[in-house]
mmCIF file of C-alpha atoms in Angstrom:
data_model
loop_
_atom_site.group_PDB
_atom_site.id
_atom_site.type_symbol
_atom_site.label_atom_id
_atom_site.label_comp_id
_atom_site.label_asym_id
_atom_site.label_seq_id
_atom_site.Cartn_x
_atom_site.Cartn_y
_atom_site.Cartn_z
ATOM 1 C CA UNK J 1 144.506 59.119 87.597
ATOM 2 C CA UNK J 2 143.025 60.654 90.926
ATOM 3 C CA UNK J 3 141.897 63.619 90.587
ATOM 4 C CA UNK J 4 141.593 66.371 93.704
ATOM 5 C CA UNK J 5 139.229 69.440 93.945
ATOM 6 C CA UNK J 6 139.165 71.558 96.665
ATOM 7 C CA UNK J 7 136.476 73.896 98.548
ATOM 8 C CA UNK J 8 135.527 75.778 101.340
ATOM 9 C CA UNK J 9 138.038 78.077 101.846
ATOM 10 C CA UNK J 10 137.751 81.620 103.261
ATOM 11 C CA UNK J 11 138.112 84.199 105.758
ATOM 12 C CA UNK J 12 137.095 84.142 108.969
ATOM 13 C CA UNK J 13 138.022 86.321 112.129
ATOM 14 C CA UNK J 14 140.204 84.505 115.099
ATOM 15 C CA UNK J 15 138.607 81.912 116.893
ATOM 16 C CA UNK J 16 135.648 80.746 113.822
ATOM 17 C CA UNK J 17 136.081 77.767 112.331
ATOM 18 C CA UNK J 18 135.836 76.654 108.789
ATOM 19 C CA UNK J 19 134.953 73.438 106.384
ATOM 20 C CA UNK J 20 136.926 71.795 103.748
ATOM 21 C CA UNK J 21 136.145 69.979 101.466
ATOM 22 C CA UNK J 22 138.031 67.343 99.017
ATOM 23 C CA UNK J 23 136.293 66.010 95.724
ATOM 24 C CA UNK J 24 138.186 63.390 94.518
ATOM 25 C CA UNK J 25 137.401 61.712 90.776
ATOM 26 C CA UNK J 26 139.057 59.300 89.070
ATOM 27 C CA UNK J 27 139.819 56.352 90.904
ATOM 28 C CA UNK J 28 138.118 55.032 93.717
ATOM 29 C CA UNK J 29 139.728 57.167 96.585
ATOM 30 C CA UNK J 30 139.229 54.316 99.523
ATOM 31 C CA UNK J 31 142.528 52.847 98.405
ATOM 32 C CA UNK J 32 144.381 55.738 99.027
ATOM 33 C CA UNK J 33 145.608 57.530 102.108
ATOM 34 C CA UNK J 34 143.974 61.046 102.010
ATOM 35 C CA UNK J 35 145.431 63.824 103.373
ATOM 36 C CA UNK J 36 145.683 67.814 103.913
ATOM 37 C CA UNK J 37 148.787 70.278 103.537
ATOM 38 C CA UNK J 38 149.376 73.356 103.799
ATOM 39 C CA UNK J 39 151.880 76.460 102.672
ATOM 40 C CA UNK J 40 152.336 79.868 104.458
ATOM 41 C CA UNK J 41 152.361 82.077 100.905
ATOM 42 C CA UNK J 42 153.979 85.239 102.619
ATOM 43 C CA UNK J 43 155.955 83.759 105.242
ATOM 44 C CA UNK J 44 159.410 83.321 104.834
ATOM 45 C CA UNK J 45 159.460 79.943 105.321
ATOM 46 C CA UNK J 46 157.483 78.256 102.238
ATOM 47 C CA UNK J 47 157.780 74.320 102.958
ATOM 48 C CA UNK J 48 154.076 72.069 103.164
ATOM 49 C CA UNK J 49 153.147 71.500 106.487
ATOM 50 C CA UNK J 50 151.321 68.574 107.258
ATOM 51 C CA UNK J 51 147.598 68.581 108.812
ATOM 52 C CA UNK J 52 145.848 65.944 108.822
ATOM 53 C CA UNK J 53 146.350 62.882 107.223
ATOM 54 C CA UNK J 54 143.327 59.543 106.823
ATOM 55 C CA UNK J 55 144.375 55.703 105.664
ATOM 56 C CA UNK J 56 142.668 53.081 104.332
ATOM 57 C CA UNK J 57 141.767 51.852 107.720
ATOM 58 C CA UNK J 58 140.316 55.649 108.865
ATOM 59 C CA UNK J 59 143.112 56.074 111.381
ATOM 60 C CA UNK J 60 143.997 59.558 111.382
ATOM 61 C CA UNK J 61 146.967 61.508 112.301
ATOM 62 C CA UNK J 62 147.695 65.757 112.705
ATOM 63 C CA UNK J 63 149.677 67.782 112.470
ATOM 64 C CA UNK J 64 151.399 69.265 116.099
ATOM 65 C CA UNK J 65 149.692 72.928 115.544
ATOM 66 C CA UNK J 66 146.093 71.932 114.376
ATOM 67 C CA UNK J 67 146.050 68.835 116.991
ATOM 68 C CA UNK J 68 142.876 68.642 119.071
ATOM 69 C CA UNK J 69 141.940 72.223 116.822
ATOM 70 C CA UNK J 70 140.933 70.392 113.640
ATOM 71 C CA UNK J 71 139.528 66.627 112.462
ATOM 72 C CA UNK J 72 140.295 64.948 109.449
ATOM 73 C CA UNK J 73 137.018 62.769 108.134
ATOM 74 C CA UNK J 74 136.052 60.593 104.954
ATOM 75 C CA UNK J 75 132.172 61.134 103.556
ATOM 76 C CA UNK J 76 129.575 58.845 103.223
ATOM 77 C CA UNK J 77 129.865 58.818 99.893
ATOM 78 C CA UNK J 78 133.468 57.469 100.253
ATOM 79 C CA UNK J 79 134.660 59.840 97.639
ATOM 80 C CA UNK J 80 134.736 62.865 99.738
ATOM 81 C CA UNK J 81 137.396 64.018 102.616
ATOM 82 C CA UNK J 82 136.345 66.956 104.783
ATOM 83 C CA UNK J 83 138.773 69.088 107.038
ATOM 84 C CA UNK J 84 136.753 70.827 109.806
ATOM 85 C CA UNK J 85 138.793 73.160 111.129
ATOM 86 C CA UNK J 86 138.370 75.188 114.417
ATOM 87 C CA UNK J 87 139.567 77.368 116.768
ATOM 88 C CA UNK J 88 141.318 79.426 113.711
ATOM 89 C CA UNK J 89 144.105 81.077 114.826
ATOM 90 C CA UNK J 90 146.389 84.198 112.350
ATOM 91 C CA UNK J 91 148.913 81.595 112.013
ATOM 92 C CA UNK J 92 146.485 79.255 110.384
ATOM 93 C CA UNK J 93 146.744 81.338 107.287
ATOM 94 C CA UNK J 94 147.740 79.588 104.585
ATOM 95 C CA UNK J 95 146.736 77.769 100.822
ATOM 96 C CA UNK J 96 145.598 74.580 102.134
ATOM 97 C CA UNK J 97 145.709 71.571 99.383
ATOM 98 C CA UNK J 98 144.245 67.949 99.394
ATOM 99 C CA UNK J 99 146.319 65.247 98.476
ATOM 100 C CA UNK J 100 146.045 61.435 97.598
ATOM 101 C CA UNK J 101 148.082 58.787 97.908
ATOM 102 C CA UNK J 102 148.734 55.357 97.245
ATOM 103 C CA UNK J 103 147.304 52.901 96.170
ATOM 104 C CA UNK J 104 150.056 51.923 98.013
ATOM 105 C CA UNK J 105 150.262 53.423 100.734
ATOM 106 C CA UNK J 106 153.061 52.670 103.138
ATOM 107 C CA UNK J 107 152.793 55.109 106.512
ATOM 108 C CA UNK J 108 151.005 58.628 107.776
ATOM 109 C CA UNK J 109 152.263 60.463 110.232
ATOM 110 C CA UNK J 110 151.987 63.731 111.331
ATOM 111 C CA UNK J 111 149.222 64.619 108.882
ATOM 112 C CA UNK J 112 151.173 63.486 106.060
ATOM 113 C CA UNK J 113 151.139 60.506 104.067
ATOM 114 C CA UNK J 114 154.547 58.603 102.195
ATOM 115 C CA UNK J 115 155.095 55.451 99.461
ATOM 116 C CA UNK J 116 153.058 55.050 96.075
ATOM 117 C CA UNK J 117 151.896 58.297 94.070
ATOM 118 C CA UNK J 118 151.054 61.692 95.438
ATOM 119 C CA UNK J 119 148.701 63.421 93.625
ATOM 120 C CA UNK J 120 147.665 67.271 94.631
ATOM 121 C CA UNK J 121 144.569 69.073 94.019
ATOM 122 C CA UNK J 122 144.986 72.838 93.361
ATOM 123 C CA UNK J 123 144.349 74.359 96.666
ATOM 124 C CA UNK J 124 141.720 76.614 98.378
ATOM 125 C CA UNK J 125 143.392 79.621 100.292
ATOM 126 C CA UNK J 126 141.967 80.077 103.893
ATOM 127 C CA UNK J 127 143.152 83.712 105.879
ATOM 128 C CA UNK J 128 142.303 84.160 109.407
ATOM 129 C CA UNK J 129 142.456 87.310 110.706
ATOM 130 C CA UNK J 130 142.318 89.049 114.315
#
């Protein structure tokens, strides 16, 4: 059973950067598609928004609102996934979750992956002030 632990969240001003980390244990995530999604805690709409994904071939996808600003990457140790967030905006404020989908992930699109079982971490809070 894959277990995920996020870190790196915090508070920064608009225009700043943060790097989130997701450390996986319990299984080889090389067989899983990995991704980040976020939920705005103080918004009237509280749905999960796809942020970034990386499949088992290293192909990445991004949500429209973060395209060109965020980058997802697999760590050299291959049990860690990073999300580099640049040019942050107040609307990026949210709880960010790491997600592993697999081991039969079939599709990744707009920052989310589908197929197989999904396991989520507990999240890390990102707050961007104007």
